[in-house]
Coordinates of C-alpha atoms and ligand atoms in Angstrom, one line a residue:
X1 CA 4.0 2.1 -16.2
X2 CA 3.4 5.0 -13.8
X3 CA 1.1 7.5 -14.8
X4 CA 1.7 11.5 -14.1
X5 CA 1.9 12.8 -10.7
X6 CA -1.5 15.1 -9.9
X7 CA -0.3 18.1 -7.8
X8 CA -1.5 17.8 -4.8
X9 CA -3.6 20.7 -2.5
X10 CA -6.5 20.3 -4.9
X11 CA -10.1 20.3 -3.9
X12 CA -12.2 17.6 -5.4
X13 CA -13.9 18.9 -8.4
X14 CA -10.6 20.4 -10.4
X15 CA -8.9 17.4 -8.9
X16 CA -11.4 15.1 -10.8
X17 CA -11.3 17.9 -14.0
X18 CA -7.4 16.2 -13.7
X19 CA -7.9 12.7 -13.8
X20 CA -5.3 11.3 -16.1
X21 CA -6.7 9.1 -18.5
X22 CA -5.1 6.1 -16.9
X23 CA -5.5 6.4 -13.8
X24 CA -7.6 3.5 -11.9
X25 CA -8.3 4.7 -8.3
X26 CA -7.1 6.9 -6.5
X27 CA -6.4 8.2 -2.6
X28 CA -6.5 11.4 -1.0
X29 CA -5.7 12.1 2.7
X30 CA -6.8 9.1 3.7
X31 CA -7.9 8.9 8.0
X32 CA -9.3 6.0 9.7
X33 CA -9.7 6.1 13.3
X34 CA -11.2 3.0 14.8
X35 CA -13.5 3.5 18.3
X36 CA -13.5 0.7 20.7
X37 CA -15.6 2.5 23.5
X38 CA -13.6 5.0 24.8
X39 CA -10.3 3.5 22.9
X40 CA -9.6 5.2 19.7
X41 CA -7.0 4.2 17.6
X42 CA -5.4 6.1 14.3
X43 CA -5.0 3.6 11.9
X44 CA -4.1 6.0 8.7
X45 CA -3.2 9.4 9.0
X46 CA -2.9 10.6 6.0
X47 CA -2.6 8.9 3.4
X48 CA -2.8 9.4 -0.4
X49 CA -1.8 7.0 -3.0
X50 CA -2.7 6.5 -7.0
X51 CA -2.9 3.4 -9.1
X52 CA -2.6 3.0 -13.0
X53 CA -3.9 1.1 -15.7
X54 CA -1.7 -2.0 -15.6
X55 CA 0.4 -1.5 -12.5
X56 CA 1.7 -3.9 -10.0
X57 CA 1.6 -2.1 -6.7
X58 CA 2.8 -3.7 -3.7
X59 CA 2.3 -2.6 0.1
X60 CA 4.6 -3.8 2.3
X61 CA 5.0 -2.4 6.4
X62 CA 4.8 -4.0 9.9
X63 CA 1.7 -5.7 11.3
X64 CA -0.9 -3.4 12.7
X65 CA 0.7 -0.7 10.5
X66 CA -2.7 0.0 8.6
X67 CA -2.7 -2.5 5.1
X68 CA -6.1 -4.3 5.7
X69 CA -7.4 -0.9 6.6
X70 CA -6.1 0.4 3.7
X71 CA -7.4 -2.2 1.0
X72 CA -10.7 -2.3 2.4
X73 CA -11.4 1.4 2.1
X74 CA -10.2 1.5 -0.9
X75 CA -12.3 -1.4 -2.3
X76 CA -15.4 0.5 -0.5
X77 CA -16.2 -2.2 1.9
X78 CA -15.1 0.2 5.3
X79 CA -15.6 4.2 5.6
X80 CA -13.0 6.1 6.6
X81 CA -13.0 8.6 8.7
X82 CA -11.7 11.7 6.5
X83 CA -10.0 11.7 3.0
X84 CA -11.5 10.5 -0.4
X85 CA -11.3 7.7 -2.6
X86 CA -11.8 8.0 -6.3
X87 CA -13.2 5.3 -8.4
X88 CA -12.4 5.6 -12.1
X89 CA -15.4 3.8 -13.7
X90 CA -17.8 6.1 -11.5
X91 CA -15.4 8.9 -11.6
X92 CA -16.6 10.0 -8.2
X93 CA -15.3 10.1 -4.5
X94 CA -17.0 6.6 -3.2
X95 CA -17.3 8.2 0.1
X96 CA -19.9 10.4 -0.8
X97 CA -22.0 7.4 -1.6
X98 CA -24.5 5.2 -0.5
X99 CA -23.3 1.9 0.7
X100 CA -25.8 0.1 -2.2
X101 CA -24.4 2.5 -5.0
X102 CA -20.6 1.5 -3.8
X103 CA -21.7 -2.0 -4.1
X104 CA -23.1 -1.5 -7.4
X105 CA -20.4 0.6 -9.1
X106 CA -17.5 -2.6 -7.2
X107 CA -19.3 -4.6 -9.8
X108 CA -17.2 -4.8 -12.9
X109 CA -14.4 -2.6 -11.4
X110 CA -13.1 -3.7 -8.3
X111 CA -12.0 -7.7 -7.5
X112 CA -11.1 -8.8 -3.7
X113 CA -8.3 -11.6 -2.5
X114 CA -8.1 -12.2 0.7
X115 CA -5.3 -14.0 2.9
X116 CA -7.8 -16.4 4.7
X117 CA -9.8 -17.5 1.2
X118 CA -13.6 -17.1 2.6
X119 CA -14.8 -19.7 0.8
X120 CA -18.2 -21.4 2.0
X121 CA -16.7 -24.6 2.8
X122 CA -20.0 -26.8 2.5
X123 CA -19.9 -25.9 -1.5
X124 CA -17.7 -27.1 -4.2
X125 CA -15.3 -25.1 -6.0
X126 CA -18.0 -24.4 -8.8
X127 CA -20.8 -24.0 -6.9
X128 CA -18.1 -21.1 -4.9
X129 CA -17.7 -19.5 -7.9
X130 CA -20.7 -19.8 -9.3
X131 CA -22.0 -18.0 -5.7
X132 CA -19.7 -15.4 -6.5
X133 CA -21.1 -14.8 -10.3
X134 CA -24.4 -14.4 -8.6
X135 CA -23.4 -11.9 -6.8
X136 CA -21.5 -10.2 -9.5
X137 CA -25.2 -10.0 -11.1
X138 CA -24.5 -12.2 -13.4
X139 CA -27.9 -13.4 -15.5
X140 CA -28.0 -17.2 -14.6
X141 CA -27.9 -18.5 -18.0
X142 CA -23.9 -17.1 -17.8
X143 CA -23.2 -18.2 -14.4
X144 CA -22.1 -21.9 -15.0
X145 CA -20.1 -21.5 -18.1
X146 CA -18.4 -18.3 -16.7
X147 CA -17.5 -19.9 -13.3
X148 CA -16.4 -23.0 -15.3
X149 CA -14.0 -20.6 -17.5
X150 CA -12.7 -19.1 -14.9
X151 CA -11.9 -22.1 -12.7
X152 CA -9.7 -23.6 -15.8
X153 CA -8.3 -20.2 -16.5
X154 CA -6.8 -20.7 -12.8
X155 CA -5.7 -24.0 -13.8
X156 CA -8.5 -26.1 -11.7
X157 CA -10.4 -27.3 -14.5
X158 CA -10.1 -30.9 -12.8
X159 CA -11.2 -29.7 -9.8
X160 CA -14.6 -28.1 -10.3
X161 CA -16.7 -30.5 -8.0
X162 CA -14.2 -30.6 -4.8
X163 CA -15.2 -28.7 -1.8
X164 CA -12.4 -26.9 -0.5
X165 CA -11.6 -29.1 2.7
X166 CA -10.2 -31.6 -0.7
X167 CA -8.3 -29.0 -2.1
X168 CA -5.0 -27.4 -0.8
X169 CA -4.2 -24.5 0.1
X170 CA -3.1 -22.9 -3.1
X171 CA -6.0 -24.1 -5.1
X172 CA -8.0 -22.9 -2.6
X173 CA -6.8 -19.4 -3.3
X174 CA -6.8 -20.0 -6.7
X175 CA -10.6 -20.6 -6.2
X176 CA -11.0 -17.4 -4.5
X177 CA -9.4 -15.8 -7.3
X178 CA -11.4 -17.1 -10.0
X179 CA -14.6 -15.6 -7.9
X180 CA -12.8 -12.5 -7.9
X181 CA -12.0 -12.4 -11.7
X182 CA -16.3 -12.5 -12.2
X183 CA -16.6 -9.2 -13.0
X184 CA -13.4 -8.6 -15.1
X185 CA -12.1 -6.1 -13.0
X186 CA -9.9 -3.3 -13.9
X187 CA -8.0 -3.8 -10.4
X188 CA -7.7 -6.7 -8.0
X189 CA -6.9 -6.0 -4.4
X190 CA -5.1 -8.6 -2.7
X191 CA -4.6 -8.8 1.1
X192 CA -1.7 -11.7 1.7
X193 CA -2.9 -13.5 -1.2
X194 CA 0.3 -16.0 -0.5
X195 CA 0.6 -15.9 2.9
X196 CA -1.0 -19.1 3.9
X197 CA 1.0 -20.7 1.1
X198 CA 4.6 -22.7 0.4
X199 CA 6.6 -21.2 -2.1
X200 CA 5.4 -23.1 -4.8
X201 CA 2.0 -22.6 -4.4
X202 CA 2.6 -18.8 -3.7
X203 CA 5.0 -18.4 -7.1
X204 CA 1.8 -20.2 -9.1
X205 CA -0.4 -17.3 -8.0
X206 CA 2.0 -14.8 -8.6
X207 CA 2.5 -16.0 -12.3
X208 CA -1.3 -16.3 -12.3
X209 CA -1.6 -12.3 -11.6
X210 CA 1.1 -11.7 -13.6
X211 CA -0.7 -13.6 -16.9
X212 CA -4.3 -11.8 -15.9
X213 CA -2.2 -8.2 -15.8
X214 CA -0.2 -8.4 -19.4
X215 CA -3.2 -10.2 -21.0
X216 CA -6.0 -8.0 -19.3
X217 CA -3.9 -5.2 -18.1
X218 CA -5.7 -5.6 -14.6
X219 CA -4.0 -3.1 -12.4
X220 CA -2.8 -5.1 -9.0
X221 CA -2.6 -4.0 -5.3
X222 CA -1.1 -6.5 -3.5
X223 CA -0.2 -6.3 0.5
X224 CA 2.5 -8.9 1.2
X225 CA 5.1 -10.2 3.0
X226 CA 6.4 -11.6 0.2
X227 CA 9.6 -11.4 -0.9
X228 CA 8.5 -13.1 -4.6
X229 CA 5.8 -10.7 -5.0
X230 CA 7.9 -7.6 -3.8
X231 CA 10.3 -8.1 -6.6
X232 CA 7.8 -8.1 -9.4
X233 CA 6.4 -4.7 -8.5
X234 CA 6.4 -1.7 -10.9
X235 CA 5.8 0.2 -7.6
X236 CA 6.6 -0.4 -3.8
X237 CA 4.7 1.6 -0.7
X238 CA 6.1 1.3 2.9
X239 CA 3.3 1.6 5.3
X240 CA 3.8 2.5 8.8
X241 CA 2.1 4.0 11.6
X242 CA -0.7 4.6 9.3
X243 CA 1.7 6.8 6.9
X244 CA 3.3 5.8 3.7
X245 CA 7.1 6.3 4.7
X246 CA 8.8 5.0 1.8
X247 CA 8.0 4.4 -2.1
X248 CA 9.7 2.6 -4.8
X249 CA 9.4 3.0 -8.4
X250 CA 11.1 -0.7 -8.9
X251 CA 11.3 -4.3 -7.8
X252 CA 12.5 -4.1 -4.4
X253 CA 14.5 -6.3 -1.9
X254 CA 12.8 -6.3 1.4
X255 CA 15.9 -6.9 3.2
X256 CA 17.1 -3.5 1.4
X257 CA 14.4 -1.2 1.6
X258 CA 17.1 1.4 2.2
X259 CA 18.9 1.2 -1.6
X260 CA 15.4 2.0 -3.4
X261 CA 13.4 4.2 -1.1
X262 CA 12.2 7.5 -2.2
X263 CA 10.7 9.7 1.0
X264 CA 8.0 12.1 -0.5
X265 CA 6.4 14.5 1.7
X266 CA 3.3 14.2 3.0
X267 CA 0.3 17.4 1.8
X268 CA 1.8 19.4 5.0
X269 CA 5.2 19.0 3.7
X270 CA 5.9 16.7 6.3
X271 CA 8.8 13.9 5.3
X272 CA 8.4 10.6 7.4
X273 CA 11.7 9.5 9.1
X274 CA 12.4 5.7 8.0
X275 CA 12.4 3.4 11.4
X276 CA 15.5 2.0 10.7
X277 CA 17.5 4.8 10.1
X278 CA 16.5 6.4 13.0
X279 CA 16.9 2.8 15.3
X280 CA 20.9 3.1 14.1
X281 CA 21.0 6.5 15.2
X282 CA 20.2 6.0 18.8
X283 CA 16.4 7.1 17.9
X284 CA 16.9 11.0 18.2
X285 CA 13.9 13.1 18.1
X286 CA 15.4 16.2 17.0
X287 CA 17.4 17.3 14.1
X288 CA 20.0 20.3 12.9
X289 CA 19.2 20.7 9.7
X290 CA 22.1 21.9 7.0
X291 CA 22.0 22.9 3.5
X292 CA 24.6 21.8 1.4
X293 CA 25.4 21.4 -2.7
X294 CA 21.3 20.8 -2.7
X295 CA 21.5 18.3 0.0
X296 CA 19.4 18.5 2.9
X297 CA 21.7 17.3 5.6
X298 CA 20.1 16.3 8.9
X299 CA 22.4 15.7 12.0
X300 CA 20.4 14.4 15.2
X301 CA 20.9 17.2 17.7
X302 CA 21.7 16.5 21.6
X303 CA 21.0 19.4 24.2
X304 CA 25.1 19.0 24.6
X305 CA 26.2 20.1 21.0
X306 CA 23.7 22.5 21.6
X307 CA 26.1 24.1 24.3
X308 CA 28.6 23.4 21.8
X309 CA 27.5 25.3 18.9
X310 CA 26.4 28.4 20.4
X311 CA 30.2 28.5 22.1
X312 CA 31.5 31.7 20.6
X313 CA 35.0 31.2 19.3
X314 CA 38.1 33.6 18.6
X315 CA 41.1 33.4 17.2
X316 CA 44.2 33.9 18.9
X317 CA 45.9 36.4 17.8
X318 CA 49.2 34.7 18.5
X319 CA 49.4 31.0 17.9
X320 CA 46.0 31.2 15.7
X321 CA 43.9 28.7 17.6
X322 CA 40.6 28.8 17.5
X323 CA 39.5 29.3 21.4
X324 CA 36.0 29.8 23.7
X325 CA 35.6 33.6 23.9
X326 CA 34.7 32.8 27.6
X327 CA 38.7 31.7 28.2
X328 CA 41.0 34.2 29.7
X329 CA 44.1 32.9 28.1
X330 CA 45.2 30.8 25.3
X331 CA 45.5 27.2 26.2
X332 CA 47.9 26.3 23.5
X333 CA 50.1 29.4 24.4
X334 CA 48.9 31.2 27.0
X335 CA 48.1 34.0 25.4
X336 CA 46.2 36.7 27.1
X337 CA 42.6 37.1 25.5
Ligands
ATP401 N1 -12.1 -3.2 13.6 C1 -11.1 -2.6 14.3 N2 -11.4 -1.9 15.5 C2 -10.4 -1.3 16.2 N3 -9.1 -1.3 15.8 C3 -8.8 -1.9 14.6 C4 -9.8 -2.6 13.8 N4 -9.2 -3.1 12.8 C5 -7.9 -2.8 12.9 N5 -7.7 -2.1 14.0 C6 -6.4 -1.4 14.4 O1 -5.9 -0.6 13.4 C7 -4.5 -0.7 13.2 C8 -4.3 -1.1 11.8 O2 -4.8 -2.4 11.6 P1 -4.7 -3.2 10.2 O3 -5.5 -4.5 10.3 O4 -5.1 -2.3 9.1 O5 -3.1 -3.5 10.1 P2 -2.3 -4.4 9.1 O6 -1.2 -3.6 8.6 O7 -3.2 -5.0 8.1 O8 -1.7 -5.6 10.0 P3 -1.4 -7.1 9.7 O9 -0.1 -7.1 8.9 O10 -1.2 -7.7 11.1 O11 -2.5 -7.7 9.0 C9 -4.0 -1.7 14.2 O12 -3.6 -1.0 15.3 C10 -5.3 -2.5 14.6 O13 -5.2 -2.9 15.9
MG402 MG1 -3.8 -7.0 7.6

């Protein structure tokens, strides 16, 4: 279900003149650098990434490797530090707003789950939800019948009066779903929505996101570990270092990344180097490059073939082996030179 490509290099305005009509949110040159004092850390450097109408979209990468940092600027609850973020139902870059219009417009569009459920553990599962509908701005009369709808749309509709210390884990997160379903949002971003959770629990939520997207066509961005989830994406992004170094435009196996990936380059034309690849080669750091039947073939280059390739060879003119033009004589026959 992936929507066109834009072409990058655009400035805002004709970018938005672009929007495809399907097109959900989107990310452009996305930098976040966190300051601890005099500490700074780069926690995305660059990315861009677009979701459609309807799409599954998994984000997978090592811890630390920017995910949370990711999500949240895109749901509008953390600036970055350069790069936009375009909301559909606004049709705008969020970062050009106030934080009180970026709450407003999240109502209706945007849905949070997060790994640890923040549920207010002194409330019950309705009153949660209900909480959650207030926020959402619904008008009270709607808040009890809505919150009860969506707790037996999760499947907890004999569990509305249990505070979540009496409910496991995966109801608990089923909880947290329902209060992020309120607003019938047109994407749900999910941050380790299972990864507190057995596999049962976690194949019940991922059949439960998998219902809400073919009924509602709710567009899905889930970070996970999960092997389960992975393999129901329409879409795969590698994170790492703060870059998106890999995509897939399938179900993926995340033992296998290396079958599916697609590398795209980045809007310098950079093209990230997958880890792995790069571990099994010894970790080199520099590269001869070679063009061949429209491959791009990439050798990792030593300051010793260096020596080796600007040797100068001849041919001798007697026995025909190729020899260093800095030898005197053949060594195969001893040619003079
Ligand atoms: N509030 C913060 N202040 C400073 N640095 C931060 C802050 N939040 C995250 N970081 C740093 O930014 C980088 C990315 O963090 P982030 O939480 O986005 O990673 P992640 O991919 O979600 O990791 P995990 O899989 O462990 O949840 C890390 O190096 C982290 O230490
Ligand atoms: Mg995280």
């Amino acid at each position: 279900m992936t929507g066109p490509k834009l072409t990058s290099g655009l400035v805002a305005d004709e970018l938005l003149a672009d929007v495809p009509e399907n097109l959900v949110i989107m990310a452009k040159d996305l930098i976040k650098i966190y300051q601890t004092g005099e500490i700074e850390t780069v926690a995305l450097r660059g990315v861009s990434l677009q979701v459609f109408e309807g799409e599954i979209v998994v984000i997978v990468g090592p811890s630390g490797s920017g995910k949370t940092t990711l999500t949240n600027i895109l749901g509008g609850t953390l600036r970055s530090s350069a790069g936009q973020v375009y909301w559909s139902n606004i049709r705008q870059d969020i970062s050009k707003l106030e934080d009180r219009e970026i709450t407003s417009a999240r109502r209706g569009f945007i849905g949070f789950v997060f790994q640890v459920d923040n549920l207010l553990h002194h409330m019950t599962a309705l009153q949660n939800v209900e909480l959650s509908a207030r926020i959402a701005g619904l008008p009270k009369r709607w808040r009890k019948d809505r919150s009860k709808e969506l707790l037996e749309r999760v499947g907890l509709g004999h569990r509305f009066h249990h505070v979540p210390g009496r409910l496991s884990g995966g109801e608990r997160q089923r909880v947290a779903i329902a209060c992020a379903l309120m607003n019938n949002p047109k994407l749900v971003l999910a941050d380790e929505p299972t990864g507190d959770l057995d596999l049962v629990n976690a194949e019940e939520i991922l059949d439960l996101f998998r219902e809400l997207n073919a009924e509602y066509g709710t567009a899905f961005l889930i970070v996970t570990h999960s092997q389960q989830i992975a393999s129901k994406a329409n879409r795969t992004l590698e994170l790492r270092d703060g870059i998106i170094s890999g995509t897939h435009d399938s179900a993926v196996f995340l033992r296998q990344l290396d079958r599916t990936r697609v590398l795209e380059l980045d809007n310098q034309d950079r093209l990230p180097m997958p880890e792995n690849i790069l571990q099994e080669l010894g970790n080199p750091r520099r590269f001869q490059v070679e063009v061949s039947n429209s491959r791009i073939i990439l050798s990792p280059y030593t300051e010793g073939e260096a020596a080796a390739v600007q040797v100068q060879l001849v041919t001798c003119r007697i026995c025909g082996k190729l020899v260093s033009s800095s030898r005197v004589t053949c060594p195969n026959c001893g040619t003079a030179l």
